[in-house]
Short mmCIF file of C-alpha atoms in Angstrom, two decimals:
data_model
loop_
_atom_site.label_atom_id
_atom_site.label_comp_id
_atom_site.label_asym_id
_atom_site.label_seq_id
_atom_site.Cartn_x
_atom_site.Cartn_y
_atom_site.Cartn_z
CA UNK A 763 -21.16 18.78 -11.12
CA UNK A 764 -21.51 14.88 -11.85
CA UNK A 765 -21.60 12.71 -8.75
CA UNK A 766 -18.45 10.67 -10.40
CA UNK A 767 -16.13 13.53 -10.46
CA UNK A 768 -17.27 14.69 -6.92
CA UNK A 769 -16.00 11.09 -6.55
CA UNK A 770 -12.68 11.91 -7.88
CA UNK A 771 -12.07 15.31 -6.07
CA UNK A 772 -12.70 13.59 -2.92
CA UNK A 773 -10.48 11.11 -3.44
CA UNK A 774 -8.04 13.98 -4.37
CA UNK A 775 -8.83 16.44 -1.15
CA UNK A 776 -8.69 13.20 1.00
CA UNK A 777 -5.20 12.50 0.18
CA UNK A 778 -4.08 16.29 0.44
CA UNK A 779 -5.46 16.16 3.70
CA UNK A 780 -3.71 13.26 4.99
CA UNK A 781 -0.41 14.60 3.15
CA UNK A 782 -0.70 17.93 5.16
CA UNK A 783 -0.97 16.09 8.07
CA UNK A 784 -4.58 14.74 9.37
CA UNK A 785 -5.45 11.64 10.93
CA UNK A 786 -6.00 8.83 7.94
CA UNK A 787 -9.74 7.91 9.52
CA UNK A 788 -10.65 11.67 10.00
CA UNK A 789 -9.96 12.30 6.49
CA UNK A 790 -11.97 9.31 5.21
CA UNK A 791 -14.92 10.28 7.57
CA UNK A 792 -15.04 14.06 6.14
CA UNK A 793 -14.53 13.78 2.75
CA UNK A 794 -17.06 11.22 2.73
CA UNK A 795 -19.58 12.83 4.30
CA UNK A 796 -18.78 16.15 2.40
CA UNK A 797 -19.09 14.34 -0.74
CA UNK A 798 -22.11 12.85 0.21
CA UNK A 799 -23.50 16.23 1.23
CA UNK A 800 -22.93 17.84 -1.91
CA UNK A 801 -24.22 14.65 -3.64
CA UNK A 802 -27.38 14.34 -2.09
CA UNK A 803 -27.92 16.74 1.39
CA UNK A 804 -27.20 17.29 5.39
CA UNK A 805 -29.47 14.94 6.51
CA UNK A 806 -28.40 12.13 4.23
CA UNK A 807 -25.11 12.64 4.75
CA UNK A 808 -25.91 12.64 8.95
CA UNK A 809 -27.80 8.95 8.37
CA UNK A 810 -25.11 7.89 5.80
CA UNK A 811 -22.65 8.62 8.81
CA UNK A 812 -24.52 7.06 11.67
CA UNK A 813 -25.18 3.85 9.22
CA UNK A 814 -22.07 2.95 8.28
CA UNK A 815 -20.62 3.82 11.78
CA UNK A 816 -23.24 0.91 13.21
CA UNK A 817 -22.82 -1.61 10.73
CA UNK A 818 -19.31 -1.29 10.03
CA UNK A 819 -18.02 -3.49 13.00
CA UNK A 820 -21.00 -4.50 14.98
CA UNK A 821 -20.03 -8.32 13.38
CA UNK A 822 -18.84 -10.59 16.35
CA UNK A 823 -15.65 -11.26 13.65
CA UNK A 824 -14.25 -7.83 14.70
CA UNK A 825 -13.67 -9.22 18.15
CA UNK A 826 -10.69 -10.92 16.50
CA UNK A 827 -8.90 -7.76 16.35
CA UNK A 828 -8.02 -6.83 19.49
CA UNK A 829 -7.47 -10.23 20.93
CA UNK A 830 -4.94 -11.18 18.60
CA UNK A 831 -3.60 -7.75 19.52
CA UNK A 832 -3.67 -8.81 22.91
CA UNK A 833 -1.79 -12.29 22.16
CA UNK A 834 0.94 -10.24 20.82
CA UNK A 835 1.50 -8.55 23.81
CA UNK A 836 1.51 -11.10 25.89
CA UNK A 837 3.81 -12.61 23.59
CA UNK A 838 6.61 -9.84 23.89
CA UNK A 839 5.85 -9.43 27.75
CA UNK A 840 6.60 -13.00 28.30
CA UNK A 841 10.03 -12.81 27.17
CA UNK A 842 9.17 -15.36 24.53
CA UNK A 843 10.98 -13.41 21.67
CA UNK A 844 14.27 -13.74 23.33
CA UNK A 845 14.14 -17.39 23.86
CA UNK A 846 12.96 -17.74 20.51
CA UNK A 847 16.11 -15.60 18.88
CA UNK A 848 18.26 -18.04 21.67
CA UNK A 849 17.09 -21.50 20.37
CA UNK A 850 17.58 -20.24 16.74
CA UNK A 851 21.51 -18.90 17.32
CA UNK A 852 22.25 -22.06 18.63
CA UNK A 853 21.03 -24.40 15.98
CA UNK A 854 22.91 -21.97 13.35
CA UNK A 855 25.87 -21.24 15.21
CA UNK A 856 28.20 -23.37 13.26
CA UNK A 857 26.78 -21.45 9.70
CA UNK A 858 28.47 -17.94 8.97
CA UNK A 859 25.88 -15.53 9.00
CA UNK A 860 24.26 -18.05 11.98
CA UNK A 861 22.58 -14.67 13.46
CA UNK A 862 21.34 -12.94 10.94
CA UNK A 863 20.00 -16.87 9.96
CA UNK A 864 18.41 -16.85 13.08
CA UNK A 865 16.91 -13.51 13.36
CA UNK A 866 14.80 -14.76 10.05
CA UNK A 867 13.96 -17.76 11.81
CA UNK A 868 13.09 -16.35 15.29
CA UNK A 869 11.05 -13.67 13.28
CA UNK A 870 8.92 -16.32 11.51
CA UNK A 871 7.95 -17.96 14.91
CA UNK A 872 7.47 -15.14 16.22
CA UNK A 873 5.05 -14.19 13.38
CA UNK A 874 2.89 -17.41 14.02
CA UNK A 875 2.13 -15.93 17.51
CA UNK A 876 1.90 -12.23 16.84
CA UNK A 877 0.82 -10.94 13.75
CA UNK A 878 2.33 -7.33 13.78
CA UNK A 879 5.72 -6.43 12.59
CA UNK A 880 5.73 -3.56 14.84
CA UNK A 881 6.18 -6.24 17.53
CA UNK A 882 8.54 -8.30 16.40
CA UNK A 883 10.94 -4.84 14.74
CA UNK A 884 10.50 -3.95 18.76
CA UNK A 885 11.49 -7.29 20.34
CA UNK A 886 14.24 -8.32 17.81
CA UNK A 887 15.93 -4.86 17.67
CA UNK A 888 16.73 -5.23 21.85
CA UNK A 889 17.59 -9.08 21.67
CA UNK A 890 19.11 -9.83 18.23
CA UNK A 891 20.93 -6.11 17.34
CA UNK A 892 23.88 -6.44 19.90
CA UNK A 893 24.13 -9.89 19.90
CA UNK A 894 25.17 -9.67 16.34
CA UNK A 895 27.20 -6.57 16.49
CA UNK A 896 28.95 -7.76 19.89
CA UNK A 897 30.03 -10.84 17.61
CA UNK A 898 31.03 -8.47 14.75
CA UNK A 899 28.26 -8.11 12.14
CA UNK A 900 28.29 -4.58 11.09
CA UNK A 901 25.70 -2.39 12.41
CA UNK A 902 24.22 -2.01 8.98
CA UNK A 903 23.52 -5.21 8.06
CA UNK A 904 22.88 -6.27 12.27
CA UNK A 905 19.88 -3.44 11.92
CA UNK A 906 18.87 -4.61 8.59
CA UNK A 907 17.85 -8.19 9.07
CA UNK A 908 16.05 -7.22 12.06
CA UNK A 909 13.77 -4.77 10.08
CA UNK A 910 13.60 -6.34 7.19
CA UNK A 911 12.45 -10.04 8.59
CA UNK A 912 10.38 -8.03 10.89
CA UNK A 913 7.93 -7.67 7.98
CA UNK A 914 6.99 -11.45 7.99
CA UNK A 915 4.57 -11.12 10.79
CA UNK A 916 2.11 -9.32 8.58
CA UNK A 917 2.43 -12.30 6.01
CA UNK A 918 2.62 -15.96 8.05
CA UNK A 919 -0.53 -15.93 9.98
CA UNK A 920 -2.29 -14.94 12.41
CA UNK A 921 -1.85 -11.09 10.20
CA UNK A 922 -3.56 -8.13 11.39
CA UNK A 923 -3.18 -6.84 7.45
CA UNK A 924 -4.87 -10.09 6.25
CA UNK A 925 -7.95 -10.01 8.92
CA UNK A 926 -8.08 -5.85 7.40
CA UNK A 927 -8.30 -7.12 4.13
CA UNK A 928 -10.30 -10.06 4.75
CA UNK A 929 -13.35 -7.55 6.54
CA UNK A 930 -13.04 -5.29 3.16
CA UNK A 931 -13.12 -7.97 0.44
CA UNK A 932 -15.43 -9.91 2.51
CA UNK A 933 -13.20 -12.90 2.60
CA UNK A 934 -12.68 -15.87 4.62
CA UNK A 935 -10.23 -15.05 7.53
CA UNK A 936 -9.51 -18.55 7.78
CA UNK A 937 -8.99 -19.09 4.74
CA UNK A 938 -6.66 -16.07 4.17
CA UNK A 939 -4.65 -17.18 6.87
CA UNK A 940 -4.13 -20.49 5.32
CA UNK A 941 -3.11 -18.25 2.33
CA UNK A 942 -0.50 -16.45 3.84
CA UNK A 943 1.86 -19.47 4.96
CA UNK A 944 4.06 -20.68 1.83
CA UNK A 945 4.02 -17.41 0.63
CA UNK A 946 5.58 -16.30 4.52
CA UNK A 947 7.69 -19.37 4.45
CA UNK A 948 9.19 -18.71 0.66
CA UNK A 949 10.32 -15.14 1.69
CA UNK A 950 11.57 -16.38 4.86
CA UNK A 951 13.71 -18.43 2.46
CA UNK A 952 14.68 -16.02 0.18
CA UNK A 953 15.93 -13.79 3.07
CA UNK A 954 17.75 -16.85 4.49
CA UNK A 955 19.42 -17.22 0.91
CA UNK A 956 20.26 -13.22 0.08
CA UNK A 957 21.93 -13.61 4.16
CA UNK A 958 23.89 -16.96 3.22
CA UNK A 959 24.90 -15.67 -0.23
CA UNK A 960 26.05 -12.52 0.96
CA UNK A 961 28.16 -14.38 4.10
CA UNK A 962 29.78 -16.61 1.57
CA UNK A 963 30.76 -14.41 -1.34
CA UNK A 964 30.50 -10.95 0.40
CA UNK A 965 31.54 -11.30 4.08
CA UNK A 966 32.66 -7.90 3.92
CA UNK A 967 29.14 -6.80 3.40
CA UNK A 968 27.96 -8.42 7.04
CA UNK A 969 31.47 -8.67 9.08
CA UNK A 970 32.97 -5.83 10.69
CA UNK A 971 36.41 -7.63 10.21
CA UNK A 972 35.18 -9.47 7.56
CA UNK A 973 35.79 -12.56 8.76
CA UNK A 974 33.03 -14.74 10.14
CA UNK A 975 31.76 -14.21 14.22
CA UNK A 976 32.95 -16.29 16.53
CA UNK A 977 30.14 -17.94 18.39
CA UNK A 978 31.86 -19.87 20.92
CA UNK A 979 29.88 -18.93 23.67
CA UNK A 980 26.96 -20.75 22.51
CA UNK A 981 28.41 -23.67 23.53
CA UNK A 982 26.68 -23.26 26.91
CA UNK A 983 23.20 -24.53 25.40
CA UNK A 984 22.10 -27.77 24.79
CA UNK A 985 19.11 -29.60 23.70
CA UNK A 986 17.45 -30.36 26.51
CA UNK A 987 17.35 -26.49 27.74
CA UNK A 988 16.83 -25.49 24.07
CA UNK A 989 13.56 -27.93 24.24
CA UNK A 990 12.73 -25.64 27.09
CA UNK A 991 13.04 -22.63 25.42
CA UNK A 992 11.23 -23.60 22.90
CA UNK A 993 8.32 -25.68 24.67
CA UNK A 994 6.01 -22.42 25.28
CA UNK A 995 6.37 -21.05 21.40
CA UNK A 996 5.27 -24.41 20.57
CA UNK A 997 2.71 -25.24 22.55
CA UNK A 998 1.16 -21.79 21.79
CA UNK A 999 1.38 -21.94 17.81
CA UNK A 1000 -0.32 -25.72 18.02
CA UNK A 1001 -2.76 -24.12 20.11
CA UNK A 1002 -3.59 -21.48 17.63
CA UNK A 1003 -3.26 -22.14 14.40
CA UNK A 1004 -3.60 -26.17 15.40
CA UNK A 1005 -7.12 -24.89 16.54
CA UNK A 1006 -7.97 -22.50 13.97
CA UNK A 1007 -6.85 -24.55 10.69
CA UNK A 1008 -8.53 -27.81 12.05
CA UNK A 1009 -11.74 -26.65 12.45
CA UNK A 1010 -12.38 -26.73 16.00
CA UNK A 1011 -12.04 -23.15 16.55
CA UNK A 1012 -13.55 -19.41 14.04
CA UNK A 1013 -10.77 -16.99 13.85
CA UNK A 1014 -12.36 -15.22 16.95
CA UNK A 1015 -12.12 -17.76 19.62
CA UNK A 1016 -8.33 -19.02 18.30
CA UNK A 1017 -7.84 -15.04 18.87
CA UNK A 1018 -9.43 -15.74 22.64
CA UNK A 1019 -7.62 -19.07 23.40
CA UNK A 1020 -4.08 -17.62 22.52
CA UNK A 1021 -4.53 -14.62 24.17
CA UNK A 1022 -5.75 -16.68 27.56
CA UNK A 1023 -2.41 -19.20 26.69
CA UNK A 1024 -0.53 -15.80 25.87
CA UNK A 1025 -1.61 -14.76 29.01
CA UNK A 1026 -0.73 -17.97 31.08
CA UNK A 1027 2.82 -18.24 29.87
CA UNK A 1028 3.39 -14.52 30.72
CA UNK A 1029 2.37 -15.30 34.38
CA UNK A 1030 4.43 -19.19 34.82
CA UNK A 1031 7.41 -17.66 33.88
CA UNK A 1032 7.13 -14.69 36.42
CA UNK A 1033 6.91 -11.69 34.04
CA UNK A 1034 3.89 -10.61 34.19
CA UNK A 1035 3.68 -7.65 37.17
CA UNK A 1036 0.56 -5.22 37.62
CA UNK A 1037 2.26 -2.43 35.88
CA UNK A 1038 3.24 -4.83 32.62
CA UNK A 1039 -0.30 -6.28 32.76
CA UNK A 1040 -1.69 -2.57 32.91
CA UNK A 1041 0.45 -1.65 30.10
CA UNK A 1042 -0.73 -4.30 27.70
CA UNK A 1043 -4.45 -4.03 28.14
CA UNK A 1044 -3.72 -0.05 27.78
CA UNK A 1045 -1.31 -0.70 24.49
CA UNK A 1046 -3.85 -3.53 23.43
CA UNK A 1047 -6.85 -1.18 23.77
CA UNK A 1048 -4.86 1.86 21.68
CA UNK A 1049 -4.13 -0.33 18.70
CA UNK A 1050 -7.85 -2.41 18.66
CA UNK A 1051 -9.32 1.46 18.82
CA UNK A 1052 -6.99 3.01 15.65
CA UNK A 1053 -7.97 -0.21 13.81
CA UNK A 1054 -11.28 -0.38 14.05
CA UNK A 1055 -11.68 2.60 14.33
CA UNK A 1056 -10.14 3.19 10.68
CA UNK A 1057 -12.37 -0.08 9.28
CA UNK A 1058 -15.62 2.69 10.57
CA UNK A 1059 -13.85 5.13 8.61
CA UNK A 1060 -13.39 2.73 5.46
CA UNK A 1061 -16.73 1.51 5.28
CA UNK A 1062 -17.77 4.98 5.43
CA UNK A 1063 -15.57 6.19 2.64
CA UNK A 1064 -16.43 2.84 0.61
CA UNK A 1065 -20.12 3.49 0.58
CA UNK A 1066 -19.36 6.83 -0.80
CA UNK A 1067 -17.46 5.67 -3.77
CA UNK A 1068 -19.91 3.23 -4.43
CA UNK A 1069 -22.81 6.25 -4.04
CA UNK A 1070 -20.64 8.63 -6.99
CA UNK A 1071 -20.25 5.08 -9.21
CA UNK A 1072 -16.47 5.22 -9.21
CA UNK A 1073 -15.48 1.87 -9.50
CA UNK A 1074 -17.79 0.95 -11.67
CA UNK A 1075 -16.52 3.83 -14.18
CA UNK A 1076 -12.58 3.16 -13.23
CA UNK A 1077 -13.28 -0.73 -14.32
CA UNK A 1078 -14.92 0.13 -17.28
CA UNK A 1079 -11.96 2.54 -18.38
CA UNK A 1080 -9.31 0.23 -17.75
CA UNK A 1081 -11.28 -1.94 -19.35
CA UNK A 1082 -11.58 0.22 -22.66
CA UNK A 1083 -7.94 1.10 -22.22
CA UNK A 1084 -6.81 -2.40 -23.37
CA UNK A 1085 -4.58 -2.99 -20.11
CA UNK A 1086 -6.12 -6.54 -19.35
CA UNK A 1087 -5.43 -8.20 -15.82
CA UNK A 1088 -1.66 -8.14 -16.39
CA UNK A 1089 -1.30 -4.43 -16.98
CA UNK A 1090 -4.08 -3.48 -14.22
CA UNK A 1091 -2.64 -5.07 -12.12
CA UNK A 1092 1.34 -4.21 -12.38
CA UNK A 1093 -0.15 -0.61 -12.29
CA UNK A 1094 -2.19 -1.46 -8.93
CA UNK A 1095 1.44 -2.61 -7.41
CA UNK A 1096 3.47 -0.19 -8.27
CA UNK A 1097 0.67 2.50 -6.91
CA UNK A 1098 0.78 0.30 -4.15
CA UNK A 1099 4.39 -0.30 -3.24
CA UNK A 1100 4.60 4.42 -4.33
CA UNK A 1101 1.60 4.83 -1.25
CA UNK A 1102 4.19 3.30 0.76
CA UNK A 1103 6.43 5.54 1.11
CA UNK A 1104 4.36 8.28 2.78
CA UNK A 1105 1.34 6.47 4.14
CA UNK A 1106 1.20 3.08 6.34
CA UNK A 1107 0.09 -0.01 5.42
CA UNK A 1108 -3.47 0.05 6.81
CA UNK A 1109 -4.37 2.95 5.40
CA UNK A 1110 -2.83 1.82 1.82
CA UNK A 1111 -5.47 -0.39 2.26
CA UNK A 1112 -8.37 1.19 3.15
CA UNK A 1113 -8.01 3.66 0.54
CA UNK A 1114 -7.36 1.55 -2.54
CA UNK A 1115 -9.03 -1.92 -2.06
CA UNK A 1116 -13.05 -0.08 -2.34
CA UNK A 1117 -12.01 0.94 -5.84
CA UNK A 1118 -9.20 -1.92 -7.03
CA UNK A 1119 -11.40 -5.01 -5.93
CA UNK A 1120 -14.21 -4.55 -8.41
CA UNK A 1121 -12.04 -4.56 -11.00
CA UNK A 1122 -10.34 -7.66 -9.63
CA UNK A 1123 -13.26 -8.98 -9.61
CA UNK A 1124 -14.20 -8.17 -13.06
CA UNK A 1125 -11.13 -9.77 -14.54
CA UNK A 1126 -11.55 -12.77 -12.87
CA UNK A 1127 -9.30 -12.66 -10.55
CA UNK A 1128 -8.76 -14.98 -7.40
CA UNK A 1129 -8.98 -12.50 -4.12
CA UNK A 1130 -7.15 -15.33 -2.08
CA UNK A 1131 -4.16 -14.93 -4.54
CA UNK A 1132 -4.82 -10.74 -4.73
CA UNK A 1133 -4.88 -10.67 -1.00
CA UNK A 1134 -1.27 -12.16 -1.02
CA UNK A 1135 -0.03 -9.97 -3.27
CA UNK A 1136 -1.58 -6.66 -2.16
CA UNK A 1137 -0.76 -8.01 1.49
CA UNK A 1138 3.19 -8.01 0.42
CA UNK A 1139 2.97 -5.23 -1.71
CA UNK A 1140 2.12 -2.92 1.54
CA UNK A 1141 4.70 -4.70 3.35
CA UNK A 1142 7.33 -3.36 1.45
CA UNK A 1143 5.90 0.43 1.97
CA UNK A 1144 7.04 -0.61 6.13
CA UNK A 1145 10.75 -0.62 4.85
CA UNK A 1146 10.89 2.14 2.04
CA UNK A 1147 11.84 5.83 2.95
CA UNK A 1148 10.58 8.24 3.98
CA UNK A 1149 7.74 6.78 5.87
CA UNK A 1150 9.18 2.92 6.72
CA UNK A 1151 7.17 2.31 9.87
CA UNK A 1152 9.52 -0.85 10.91
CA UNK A 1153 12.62 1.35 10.27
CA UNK A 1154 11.48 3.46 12.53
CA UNK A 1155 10.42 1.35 15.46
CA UNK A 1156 14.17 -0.18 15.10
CA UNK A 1157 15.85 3.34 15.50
CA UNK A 1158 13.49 4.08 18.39
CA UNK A 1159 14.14 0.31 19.94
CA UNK A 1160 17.53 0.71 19.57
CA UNK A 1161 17.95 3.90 21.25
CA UNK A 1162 21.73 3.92 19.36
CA UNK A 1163 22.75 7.76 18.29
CA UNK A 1164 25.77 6.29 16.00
CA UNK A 1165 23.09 4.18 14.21
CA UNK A 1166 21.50 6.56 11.86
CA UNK A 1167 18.42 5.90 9.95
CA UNK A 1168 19.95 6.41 6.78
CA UNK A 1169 21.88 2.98 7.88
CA UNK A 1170 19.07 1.19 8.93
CA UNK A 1171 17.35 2.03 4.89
CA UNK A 1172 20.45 0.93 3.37
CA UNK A 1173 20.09 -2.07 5.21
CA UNK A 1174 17.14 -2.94 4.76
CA UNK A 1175 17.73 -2.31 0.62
CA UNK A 1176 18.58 -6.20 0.03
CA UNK A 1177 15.68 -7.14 1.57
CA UNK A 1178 13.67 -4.99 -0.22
CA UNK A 1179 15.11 -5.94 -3.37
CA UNK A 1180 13.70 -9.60 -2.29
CA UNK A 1181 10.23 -8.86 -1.54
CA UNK A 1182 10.23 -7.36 -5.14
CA UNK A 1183 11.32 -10.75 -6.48
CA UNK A 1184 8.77 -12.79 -4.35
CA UNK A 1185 6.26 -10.34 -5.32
CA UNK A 1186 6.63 -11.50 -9.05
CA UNK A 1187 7.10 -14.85 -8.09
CA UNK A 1188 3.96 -15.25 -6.31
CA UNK A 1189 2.22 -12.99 -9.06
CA UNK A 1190 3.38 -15.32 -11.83
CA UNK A 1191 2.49 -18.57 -9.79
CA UNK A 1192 -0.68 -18.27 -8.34
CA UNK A 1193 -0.84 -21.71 -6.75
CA UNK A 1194 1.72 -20.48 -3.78
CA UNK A 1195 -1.12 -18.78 -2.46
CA UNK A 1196 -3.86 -20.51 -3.48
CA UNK A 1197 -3.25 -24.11 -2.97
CA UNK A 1198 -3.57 -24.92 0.70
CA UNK A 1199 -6.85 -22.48 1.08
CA UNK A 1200 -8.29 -24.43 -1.32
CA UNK A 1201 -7.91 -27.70 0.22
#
């Protein structure tokens, strides 16, 4: 049996596995060292293990991971989410479909000081949910915008997708961050639009009564407490990103100094209690494990594929095959956006970027700009059935039996629909993505 179509069984057992149920990083770790075995023997297989387990993240990079973990916890501790969500009601109040406006809006902030959607599905499902149905959104559409903006925080940096894809295509960080805001900004936008176009020629679609919410009792803020509110989500994102895009600080320590700011907020305004505190660093330490410990598991698997000459023989059939870089990669999307619906996002990732970015490569293509895309091609796996990761962290959040998770799907279908278009526009004009990492 030729090494390359070991290659391809493994690849085929490995997904069987993790279809019947096994852990995405065991499955990695055994095919490939099965493969590997059968390729070459025991004992190679044994070093090939041990190597790629001590090179894989011994890089002080990794350290990035879980401290921007950590900032996110802080974040959501701190009661930071809420405040956000408050400042953003009351500067739309006066627009119909001012909370499903803001829930965008409060999700993009919240996205510059988090980086997981999981976090801010969690946050914005308690704060901005019964706000909106209390002023008589429907629950459909109330669940909906929550999920579906939730998915910005793996786009507008600091992403925990784009430092994952950054380690595998052995990328600038920095750089992809950069990347990942006017691409994050123009779906924010588009979501804003699909909300205002369906509040002005559907109301029916977002009102209970169909009439627009009242939102009189806003009327209790004003600037000067909004400017409060605000102040903390500020001060944090110029300390971040401020820190990170100027130079002054690598990806690691802007990870450090936000968690440390993350940290300081969470204690000045009282939230922070020994049993919160020992929650985070316990939550924070769960997450930073599965990650890295899945990047062991890719490195592994993409040292295997690179041992049977896969890639190289995949490239040089779609190559043959006539597709050219349109063709490959419309077919690498739609694979993409299919994995989604039965595997998450990180291990979409891990699985197809060792075998897609050689070919990327050999057509030339930017990995800034393929980053984006692959980046929001994944994200839209987090809202498609059956697997939709952020549709289920709403239902659980919510913790509403008459809210179904068929209705939180159907919801989330507009936004879905969007994502699709800003996935062609950003595949049709580069330069979104491109132009301010290149500066």
């Amino acid at each position: 049996m030729s090494d390359l179509l070991l290659g391809f069984m493994a690849i085929g057992v490995m997904l069987a596995f993790i279809i019947l149920g096994m852990h995405i990083g065991i499955a990695l770790i055994v095919t490939s060292f099965a493969t590997v075995w059968l390729m070459r023997s025991p004992e190679i297989a044994a070093r090939f293990v041990g190597a790629a387990a001590n090179d894989a993240i011994r890089d002080y990079l990794f350290g990035v991971v879980p401290l921007f973990v950590l900032m996110g916890m802080f974040v959501s501790v701190s009661g930071v989410g809420r405040d956000t969500f408050d400042v953003f009601q009351w500067l739309l109040r006066r627009l119909r479909g001012g909370l499903g406006l803001a829930t965008v809006g409060a999700n993009a902030v919240f996205a510059a000081i988090t980086g997981i959607s999981i976090a801010s599905a969690s946050v914005f499902t308690k704060v901005a949910t019964p706000e909106m149905i209390r002023h008589g959104y429907t629950p459909r559409f109330s669940v909906g915008v929550v999920a579906g903006s939730s998915v910005l925080g793996m786009l507008i940096p600091p992403s925990l997708l784009m430092i994952i894809y950054g380690v595998i295509a052995e990328e600038s960080i920095g750089r992809l961050f950069l990347a990942g805001i006017l691409p994050g900004l123009l779906l924010a936008l588009l979501f804003c639009a699909l909300i205002l176009g369906l509040a002005y020629l559907r109301p029916s679609s977002i009102y209970s009564s169909g009439q627009a919410a009242s939102a009189a009792n806003q009327d209790t803020e004003t600037w000067a407490s909004a400017s409060v509110k605000f102040f903390p989500i500020l001060l944090l994102i110029v300390l971040v990103l401020g820190g990170l895009y100027s130079g002054f600080f690598t990806p690691t320590e802007a990870g450090a100094v936000g968690a440390a700011g993350a940290f300081v907020i969470a204690i000045a305004r009282r939230r922070l209690t020994w049993r919160k505190l020992w929650s985070v660093l316990t939550e924070t330490g769960y997450v930073s494990v599965s990650v890295l410990f899945l990047i062991v598991a890719a490195s592994l698997y993409s040292r295997m594929l690179a041992l049977t000459g896969m890639p190289a023989a995949i490239t040089t059939g779609i190559t043959d095959m006539g597709l050219g870089p349109w063709g490959f990669l419309a077919a690498y999307l739609l694979i993409v956006i299919a994995l989604g619906c039965i595997i998450d996002s990180v291990s979409i990732m891990l699985i197809m970027l060792p075998i897609v970015l050689p070919i990327a490569a050999s057509f030339g293509m930017d990995k800034i700009w393929f980053g984006v895309l692959t980046v929001v091609a994944v994200e839209i796996g987090l809202l498609t059935p059956p697997f939709g990761v952020s549709v289920y962290t709403v239902k659980s959040a919510l913790n509403n039996p008459s809210i179904t998770i068929k209705d939180i799907f159907a919801g989330t279908l507009p936004f879905v629909l969007v994502m699709v278009f800003s996935l062609f526009v950003l595949a049709i004009f580069p330069s979104l993505s491109t132009w301010l990492a290149r500066m």
